[in-house]
Coordinates of C-alpha atoms and ligand atoms in Angstrom, one line a residue:
S1 CA -19.4 0.1 8.6
N2 CA -19.5 -3.7 8.0
I3 CA -22.2 -5.4 6.0
R4 CA -24.1 -7.7 8.3
G5 CA -22.6 -11.2 8.0
F6 CA -19.4 -9.9 6.5
R7 CA -16.1 -11.8 7.2
A8 CA -12.7 -11.3 5.8
L9 CA -11.5 -14.5 4.1
N10 CA -8.0 -15.9 4.2
V11 CA -6.2 -18.6 2.2
D12 CA -8.0 -21.4 4.0
S13 CA -11.5 -19.9 4.1
V14 CA -11.2 -18.9 0.4
K15 CA -10.9 -22.6 -0.4
E16 CA -13.9 -23.4 1.8
Y17 CA -15.9 -20.7 0.2
L18 CA -15.2 -21.9 -3.3
A19 CA -15.9 -25.5 -2.4
E20 CA -19.3 -24.5 -1.1
H21 CA -20.2 -23.0 -4.5
E22 CA -20.6 -25.9 -6.9
D23 CA -20.2 -23.9 -10.1
L24 CA -17.0 -22.3 -8.9
A25 CA -15.6 -25.6 -7.4
A26 CA -16.3 -27.3 -10.7
R27 CA -13.9 -24.9 -12.5
L28 CA -11.1 -26.0 -10.1
G29 CA -11.5 -29.8 -10.1
P30 CA -13.7 -32.8 -9.5
S31 CA -15.4 -33.1 -6.1
G32 CA -12.9 -34.4 -3.5
S33 CA -10.0 -32.5 -5.1
Q34 CA -10.2 -29.6 -2.7
S35 CA -7.2 -30.7 -0.7
S36 CA -5.0 -30.3 -3.7
W37 CA -6.2 -26.7 -4.5
E38 CA -3.5 -24.1 -4.0
V39 CA -4.3 -20.6 -2.8
R40 CA -2.1 -17.5 -2.7
E41 CA -2.8 -13.9 -2.0
V42 CA -1.3 -11.7 -4.7
G43 CA -2.9 -8.3 -4.2
D44 CA -0.4 -5.6 -5.1
G45 CA -3.0 -2.8 -5.5
N46 CA -3.8 -0.1 -2.9
I47 CA -7.3 -1.2 -2.0
N48 CA -8.2 -5.0 -2.0
Y49 CA -7.1 -8.6 -1.4
V50 CA -6.7 -10.9 -4.4
Y51 CA -6.4 -14.7 -4.2
I52 CA -5.4 -17.0 -7.0
V53 CA -6.8 -20.4 -6.6
E54 CA -5.5 -23.3 -8.7
G55 CA -6.9 -26.8 -8.9
P56 CA -6.3 -29.8 -11.1
S57 CA -8.9 -28.6 -13.8
G58 CA -8.4 -24.9 -13.7
A59 CA -8.0 -21.7 -11.8
V60 CA -10.0 -18.7 -10.6
V61 CA -9.3 -15.3 -9.0
L62 CA -11.2 -14.2 -6.0
K63 CA -11.0 -10.5 -5.1
Q64 CA -12.4 -9.3 -1.7
G65 CA -12.7 -5.8 -0.3
L66 CA -12.5 -5.2 3.4
P67 CA -14.3 -2.3 5.1
Y68 CA -11.1 -0.3 4.7
I69 CA -8.3 0.1 2.2
R70 CA -5.3 -2.2 2.0
I71 CA -2.6 0.5 2.3
A72 CA -4.3 2.4 5.2
H73 CA -6.5 0.4 7.6
D74 CA -7.7 3.6 9.2
W75 CA -9.2 4.6 5.9
P76 CA -12.8 3.2 5.6
L77 CA -14.1 2.5 2.1
T78 CA -17.6 1.4 1.0
Q79 CA -17.9 -2.3 0.5
E80 CA -20.4 -1.7 -2.2
R81 CA -17.2 -1.4 -4.4
A82 CA -17.4 -5.1 -5.3
R83 CA -20.9 -4.5 -6.7
F84 CA -19.7 -1.6 -8.8
E85 CA -16.9 -3.8 -10.1
A86 CA -19.2 -6.7 -10.9
D87 CA -21.7 -4.4 -12.7
A88 CA -19.0 -2.5 -14.6
L89 CA -17.4 -5.8 -15.7
R90 CA -20.8 -6.9 -17.0
E91 CA -21.2 -3.7 -19.0
Q92 CA -17.6 -3.9 -20.3
A93 CA -18.1 -7.6 -21.3
R94 CA -21.3 -6.6 -23.2
L95 CA -19.3 -4.0 -25.2
C96 CA -15.8 -5.3 -25.4
P97 CA -15.6 -8.9 -24.1
E98 CA -12.1 -9.6 -25.5
H99 CA -10.5 -7.1 -23.1
V100 CA -12.0 -7.9 -19.8
P101 CA -11.8 -11.0 -17.6
E102 CA -15.0 -13.0 -17.4
L103 CA -17.0 -12.5 -14.2
Y104 CA -18.0 -15.8 -12.6
H105 CA -19.6 -14.7 -9.4
F106 CA -20.5 -11.8 -7.2
D107 CA -21.3 -11.9 -3.4
A108 CA -22.6 -8.7 -2.0
Q109 CA -22.5 -9.8 1.6
L110 CA -18.8 -10.8 1.5
C111 CA -17.9 -8.0 -0.9
L112 CA -16.2 -10.2 -3.3
I113 CA -16.1 -11.2 -6.9
V114 CA -14.7 -14.4 -8.6
M115 CA -13.3 -14.0 -12.1
Q116 CA -11.3 -15.5 -14.9
Y117 CA -7.6 -16.1 -13.9
L118 CA -5.2 -14.4 -16.3
P119 CA -2.2 -16.7 -16.2
P120 CA 1.5 -16.0 -17.0
P121 CA 2.8 -14.8 -19.3
H122 CA 0.1 -12.2 -18.4
D123 CA 1.7 -9.5 -16.2
V124 CA 0.6 -6.2 -14.8
A125 CA 1.6 -3.8 -17.5
R126 CA 3.0 -1.3 -15.0
R127 CA 5.3 -3.9 -13.6
A128 CA 6.4 -5.1 -17.0
L129 CA 6.9 -1.6 -18.3
T130 CA 9.1 -0.8 -15.3
N131 CA 11.2 -3.8 -16.4
G132 CA 11.6 -2.5 -19.9
K133 CA 8.8 -4.4 -21.7
I134 CA 7.2 -3.4 -25.0
Y135 CA 3.7 -4.5 -26.0
P136 CA 3.2 -4.4 -29.8
K137 CA -0.6 -4.3 -29.7
L138 CA -1.2 -2.1 -26.7
A139 CA -2.2 1.1 -28.5
Q140 CA -4.8 -0.7 -30.6
H141 CA -6.2 -2.7 -27.7
L142 CA -6.5 0.3 -25.4
A143 CA -8.1 2.4 -28.1
T144 CA -10.7 -0.3 -28.8
F145 CA -11.5 -0.8 -25.1
M146 CA -11.9 2.9 -24.5
A147 CA -13.9 3.6 -27.7
R148 CA -16.3 0.7 -27.3
T149 CA -17.0 1.1 -23.6
L150 CA -17.1 4.9 -23.6
F151 CA -19.1 5.3 -26.7
G152 CA -21.4 2.4 -25.8
T153 CA -22.3 3.9 -22.4
S154 CA -22.7 7.5 -23.6
L155 CA -25.8 9.3 -24.8
F156 CA -24.5 8.9 -28.4
A157 CA -25.5 5.2 -28.0
L158 CA -28.1 5.1 -25.2
D159 CA -31.7 6.3 -25.2
A160 CA -32.6 8.7 -22.4
K161 CA -34.3 6.0 -20.2
T162 CA -31.4 3.5 -20.3
W163 CA -29.1 6.4 -19.6
R164 CA -30.9 7.4 -16.5
E165 CA -31.0 3.8 -15.3
Q166 CA -27.3 3.6 -15.8
L167 CA -26.8 6.8 -13.7
A168 CA -28.9 5.3 -10.9
K169 CA -27.0 2.1 -11.0
F170 CA -23.5 3.6 -10.8
Q171 CA -23.9 6.2 -7.9
N172 CA -20.3 5.4 -6.8
G173 CA -20.1 8.4 -4.4
D174 CA -17.7 7.1 -1.8
I175 CA -15.2 6.0 -4.3
C176 CA -15.5 9.2 -6.3
K177 CA -15.0 11.2 -3.1
L178 CA -11.7 9.4 -2.7
T179 CA -10.6 10.3 -6.2
E180 CA -11.8 13.9 -5.6
Q181 CA -9.5 14.1 -2.6
V182 CA -6.4 12.2 -3.7
I183 CA -6.1 13.5 -7.2
F184 CA -7.6 17.0 -7.3
T185 CA -7.2 18.3 -3.7
D186 CA -4.4 16.7 -1.6
P187 CA -1.5 17.4 -3.9
Y188 CA -2.2 21.1 -3.7
F189 CA -2.0 21.5 0.1
T190 CA -0.2 20.0 3.0
A191 CA -2.5 17.0 3.3
P192 CA -1.2 14.6 6.0
V193 CA -1.3 11.6 3.6
N194 CA 0.9 13.3 1.0
R195 CA 4.6 12.3 0.5
H196 CA 7.3 13.1 -1.9
T197 CA 11.0 12.5 -2.4
S198 CA 12.4 14.7 0.3
P199 CA 14.2 17.0 0.7
Q200 CA 15.0 17.0 -3.0
L201 CA 11.5 18.0 -4.1
D202 CA 10.5 20.1 -1.1
D203 CA 10.7 23.3 -3.1
L204 CA 8.4 21.9 -5.8
A205 CA 5.9 20.5 -3.4
A206 CA 5.7 23.9 -1.7
R207 CA 5.4 25.7 -5.0
F208 CA 2.4 23.7 -6.1
Q209 CA 0.7 24.7 -2.8
S210 CA 0.9 28.4 -3.7
D211 CA 0.5 27.9 -7.4
V212 CA -2.7 29.8 -8.2
Q213 CA -2.9 28.7 -11.8
A214 CA -2.4 25.0 -10.9
K215 CA -5.0 25.2 -8.1
V216 CA -7.5 26.9 -10.3
A217 CA -6.9 24.3 -13.1
A218 CA -7.1 21.4 -10.6
T219 CA -10.4 22.8 -9.2
A220 CA -11.8 23.1 -12.7
L221 CA -10.9 19.4 -13.4
K222 CA -12.5 18.4 -10.1
A223 CA -15.7 20.3 -11.0
R224 CA -15.8 18.5 -14.4
F225 CA -15.2 15.2 -12.7
M226 CA -18.1 15.7 -10.4
E227 CA -20.5 17.5 -12.8
R228 CA -20.0 16.0 -16.2
Q229 CA -21.9 12.7 -16.5
Q230 CA -20.9 11.7 -20.0
A231 CA -20.4 8.0 -20.1
L232 CA -19.8 5.0 -17.7
L233 CA -16.0 5.3 -17.0
H234 CA -13.7 2.6 -15.8
G235 CA -12.6 5.2 -13.3
D236 CA -9.1 3.9 -12.5
L237 CA -7.7 3.3 -16.0
H238 CA -3.9 3.2 -15.5
T239 CA -1.1 0.7 -16.4
G240 CA -1.6 -1.0 -13.0
S241 CA -5.1 -1.9 -14.2
L242 CA -3.9 -3.8 -17.3
M243 CA -2.8 -7.4 -17.5
C244 CA -1.0 -8.0 -20.8
T245 CA 0.9 -10.4 -23.0
D246 CA 2.3 -9.6 -26.4
D247 CA -1.0 -10.6 -27.9
T248 CA -3.6 -9.8 -25.3
T249 CA -4.7 -6.9 -23.1
Y250 CA -7.1 -7.3 -20.2
V251 CA -8.5 -4.3 -18.3
I252 CA -9.1 -5.2 -14.6
D253 CA -10.1 -3.4 -11.4
A254 CA -13.3 -1.7 -12.4
E255 CA -14.4 -0.8 -8.8
F256 CA -14.1 3.0 -9.5
A257 CA -16.7 2.9 -12.3
F258 CA -19.0 5.8 -12.4
C259 CA -20.7 8.2 -14.9
G260 CA -18.2 11.0 -15.5
P261 CA -16.1 12.8 -18.1
I262 CA -14.7 10.6 -20.8
A263 CA -11.5 12.7 -20.7
F264 CA -10.7 11.3 -17.2
D265 CA -10.3 7.7 -18.4
V266 CA -8.4 8.7 -21.6
G267 CA -6.3 11.3 -19.8
K268 CA -5.4 8.9 -17.0
M269 CA -4.1 6.4 -19.5
I270 CA -2.1 9.0 -21.4
A271 CA -0.6 10.1 -18.1
N272 CA 0.5 6.6 -17.1
L273 CA 2.1 5.9 -20.4
L274 CA 4.1 9.1 -20.0
I275 CA 5.0 8.2 -16.4
A276 CA 6.5 5.0 -17.7
Y277 CA 8.4 7.1 -20.3
F278 CA 9.8 9.6 -17.7
A279 CA 10.7 6.9 -15.2
S280 CA 12.5 4.8 -17.8
W281 CA 15.3 7.5 -17.9
G282 CA 16.1 6.6 -14.3
L283 CA 15.7 2.8 -14.6
E284 CA 18.5 0.4 -15.4
A285 CA 18.5 -1.8 -18.4
A286 CA 20.6 -2.2 -21.5
E287 CA 20.6 1.4 -22.8
A288 CA 19.7 0.4 -26.3
S289 CA 16.5 -1.4 -25.2
R290 CA 15.4 1.5 -22.9
Q291 CA 15.9 3.9 -25.8
Q292 CA 13.7 1.6 -27.9
Q293 CA 11.1 1.4 -25.2
R294 CA 11.0 5.1 -24.8
Q295 CA 10.4 5.6 -28.6
W296 CA 7.7 3.0 -28.4
L297 CA 6.0 4.6 -25.3
L298 CA 5.7 7.9 -27.1
Q299 CA 4.4 6.1 -30.3
V300 CA 1.8 4.2 -28.2
T301 CA 0.6 7.5 -26.7
K302 CA 0.1 9.0 -30.2
D303 CA -1.3 5.8 -31.8
M304 CA -3.7 5.2 -28.9
W305 CA -5.2 8.7 -29.2
H306 CA -5.6 8.5 -32.9
L307 CA -7.0 5.0 -33.0
F308 CA -9.4 5.9 -30.1
E309 CA -10.7 8.9 -32.0
Q310 CA -11.0 6.9 -35.2
E311 CA -13.0 4.1 -33.6
F312 CA -15.2 6.4 -31.5
R313 CA -16.0 8.5 -34.6
S314 CA -16.8 5.5 -36.7
L315 CA -19.1 4.0 -34.0
W316 CA -20.9 7.3 -33.8
T317 CA -21.2 7.7 -37.6
A318 CA -22.4 4.1 -38.0
A319 CA -25.0 4.5 -35.3
V320 CA -26.4 7.6 -36.9
K321 CA -26.4 6.0 -40.4
Q322 CA -28.2 2.9 -39.2
G323 CA -30.7 4.9 -37.3
K324 CA -29.5 3.4 -34.0
G325 CA -28.0 6.4 -32.4
G326 CA -28.8 7.3 -28.8
E327 CA -30.5 10.5 -27.5
L328 CA -27.6 12.7 -28.7
A329 CA -27.3 11.0 -32.1
L330 CA -30.9 10.8 -33.1
D331 CA -31.6 9.8 -36.7
V332 CA -34.4 12.4 -37.1
L333 CA -32.1 15.3 -36.2
F334 CA -28.7 14.2 -37.6
G335 CA -29.4 11.2 -39.9
T336 CA -28.3 11.2 -43.5
K337 CA -31.8 12.2 -44.6
A338 CA -32.1 15.1 -42.2
P339 CA -31.3 18.5 -43.7
A340 CA -27.5 19.0 -43.4
G341 CA -27.5 15.8 -41.3
T342 CA -24.1 14.6 -42.4
E343 CA -22.5 18.0 -41.9
T344 CA -24.1 18.4 -38.5
V345 CA -22.7 15.1 -37.3
Q346 CA -19.3 15.9 -38.6
A347 CA -19.4 19.3 -36.9
L348 CA -20.6 17.8 -33.6
Q349 CA -17.8 15.3 -33.7
D350 CA -15.1 17.9 -34.4
K351 CA -16.3 20.0 -31.5
F352 CA -16.5 17.0 -29.2
F353 CA -13.0 15.8 -29.9
K354 CA -11.5 19.3 -29.6
E355 CA -12.9 19.7 -26.2
L356 CA -12.2 16.1 -25.2
F357 CA -8.6 16.4 -26.2
R358 CA -8.0 19.6 -24.2
D359 CA -9.5 18.0 -21.1
C360 CA -7.4 14.8 -21.6
V361 CA -4.3 16.9 -21.6
S362 CA -5.3 18.7 -18.4
Y363 CA -6.3 15.5 -16.6
A364 CA -3.1 13.8 -17.7
G365 CA -1.2 16.7 -16.0
A366 CA -3.1 16.3 -12.7
V367 CA -2.7 12.5 -12.7
I368 CA 1.1 12.7 -13.1
I369 CA 1.3 15.3 -10.3
R370 CA -0.7 13.2 -7.9
R371 CA 1.6 10.2 -8.4
I372 CA 4.6 12.3 -7.3
L373 CA 3.2 14.5 -4.6
G374 CA 0.1 12.7 -3.3
I375 CA -0.5 9.5 -1.3
A376 CA -0.5 6.9 -4.0
H377 CA 2.9 6.5 -5.6
V378 CA 3.8 4.1 -8.5
I379 CA 6.6 1.6 -8.9
D380 CA 7.7 3.3 -12.2
Y381 CA 9.3 6.1 -10.1
E382 CA 9.7 4.1 -6.9
S383 CA 11.9 1.6 -8.6
I384 CA 14.5 4.3 -9.1
K385 CA 16.5 3.5 -6.0
D386 CA 18.8 6.5 -5.9
A387 CA 16.8 9.3 -4.4
N388 CA 18.7 12.0 -6.3
E389 CA 18.1 10.3 -9.6
R390 CA 14.5 9.7 -8.8
A391 CA 14.0 13.3 -7.8
A392 CA 15.5 14.5 -11.0
V393 CA 13.1 12.4 -13.1
E394 CA 10.2 13.4 -10.9
R395 CA 11.1 17.1 -11.2
V396 CA 11.0 17.0 -15.0
S397 CA 7.7 15.0 -14.9
L398 CA 6.2 17.7 -12.6
E399 CA 7.3 20.6 -14.8
V400 CA 5.8 18.9 -17.9
A401 CA 2.7 17.9 -16.0
R402 CA 2.1 21.4 -14.8
S403 CA 2.1 22.8 -18.3
F404 CA -0.4 20.1 -19.3
L405 CA -2.6 21.0 -16.3
V406 CA -2.6 24.7 -16.7
E407 CA -1.9 25.3 -20.4
A408 CA -3.9 22.4 -21.9
E409 CA -5.3 24.7 -24.6
A410 CA -1.8 25.3 -26.0
F411 CA -1.5 21.7 -27.1
E412 CA -3.4 21.3 -30.3
S413 CA -2.6 17.7 -31.0
I414 CA -1.2 14.6 -29.4
E415 CA 1.9 15.2 -31.5
A416 CA 2.4 18.5 -29.7
V417 CA 2.0 16.8 -26.4
V418 CA 4.6 14.2 -27.2
L419 CA 6.9 16.8 -28.7
H420 CA 6.8 18.8 -25.4
V421 CA 7.6 15.6 -23.5
Q422 CA 10.6 14.9 -25.8
M423 CA 11.9 18.5 -25.5
E424 CA 11.6 18.8 -21.7
G425 CA 11.9 15.2 -20.7
Ligands
ADP1 P1 -6.9 -3.3 -6.2 O1 -8.3 -2.9 -6.4 O2 -6.5 -3.6 -4.9 O3 -5.9 -2.4 -7.0 P2 -6.6 -5.2 -8.5 O4 -8.0 -5.6 -9.1 O5 -5.9 -4.1 -9.2 O6 -6.8 -4.8 -7.0 O7 -5.8 -6.5 -8.4 C1 -4.5 -6.5 -7.7 C2 -3.6 -7.4 -8.3 O8 -4.1 -8.8 -8.4 C3 -3.3 -7.2 -9.8 O9 -2.3 -6.2 -9.9 C4 -2.8 -8.5 -10.3 O10 -1.5 -8.7 -9.9 C5 -3.7 -9.5 -9.5 N1 -4.9 -9.8 -10.3 C6 -6.1 -9.1 -10.3 N2 -7.0 -9.7 -11.1 C7 -6.4 -10.7 -11.7 C8 -6.8 -11.7 -12.6 N3 -8.0 -11.7 -13.1 N4 -5.9 -12.7 -13.0 C9 -4.6 -12.7 -12.5 N5 -4.2 -11.8 -11.6 C10 -5.1 -10.8 -11.2
SR1_2 C1 -5.8 6.1 -1.4 S1 -5.6 6.4 -3.0 C2 -5.5 4.9 -3.8 C3 -5.4 4.9 -5.3 O1 -5.4 3.6 -5.7 C4 -6.4 3.3 -6.6 O2 -6.1 2.4 -7.5 C5 -6.8 4.7 -7.2 O3 -5.9 5.1 -8.2 C6 -6.6 5.5 -6.0 O4 -6.5 6.9 -6.3
MG3 MG1 -5.7 -2.1 -8.9
MG4 MG1 -8.8 -1.1 -7.3
MG5 MG1 -3.5 7.5 -11.8

């Protein structure tokens, strides 16, 4: 239900709103310049409305959530999501400022945030990847963002009190419920919102609905998603939540932030890199450059994982060494002076990454499947105009994704994951 005093803005009222807020107006131009400000609505996501406002001195982005989702007006969604996005952006800025847009303003009543405008040549990574783009620094940037935000909000970094405050602040139940439905439940039964390339994939869609192993694995992932409060996640970390240039990577759209399993963020990103890889087989471009892009996408998948593990481990080790570890990295237990301290930290880390990697592989499988059989499709596949060609690419993706989902344990390393993609894809 609506927040009291809520109203949906449009291109005209966005201008008025910004003009009424002196600090925001000053970013756009001197007083009296309002008539020259230009506003356009550019939202291309599933959920919200996004306005770019440009004035003579600068530009800002205003993002507003209505009481329902953009792609389905009969689907209500909590307007507290703007608050979750604002609070998550603040946390991410504390830990990794170079990879998030600066937050300028949050308005609880109008369910909106105002933030730094990321101008061209910044582009949404999913869109650029679909067009054949390569980003040389993507693996390193994503690894850094994930390592810093996930480590920094985990019990390896936080004391118990701060941890419980974080849990209380990010009770993003309505949004999590949406994820629980559209990723872990809908694709495995005849949910009315599902769609797929039909009739070409009718057999596979039906097969997933009676696939006991897949349904057991999806349910196990759903349980972990709901039960495992391990760090403050971004919660919707896919290539559509990245705005990039050759030199910069910004992570946007943090409204799904909640305390959950680290593997969900990392696995979702792995899945979306692989989606770009699979889709590229059906997308037109000079064959040589697509070939090069595919090699690069697989390399990024590997590099991202390794760099992420490296950076997370070194943050953890450094915290222990400096006596600044959180509740699960206490100096007195594991510090260099504690008996067998160094070995204990090492063993904890090895166990942590083994389990984390297995869950990442499984989550990656579920995320690929939902993008082909569920409600929310992606332009990577949707840009393959010929339905037969699209279905062929989607079929291969689904087969590979199923093995990730149900046989995650069989993949011992990211190299094994990528090798499987290359053999089957
Ligand atoms: P949704 O929650 O609806 O998915 P997003 O936060 O993903 O909304 O934003 C939708 C689109 O708006 C993005 O794909 C991008 O094109 C544009 N956008 C969002 N934030 C910015 C920004 N800070 N600078 C420039 N464009 C942005
Ligand atoms: C109704 S499902 C919409 C999807 O878009 C968001 O960005 C999330 O990925 C969500 O699952
Ligand atoms: Mg989005
Ligand atoms: Mg969103
Ligand atoms: Mg996804």
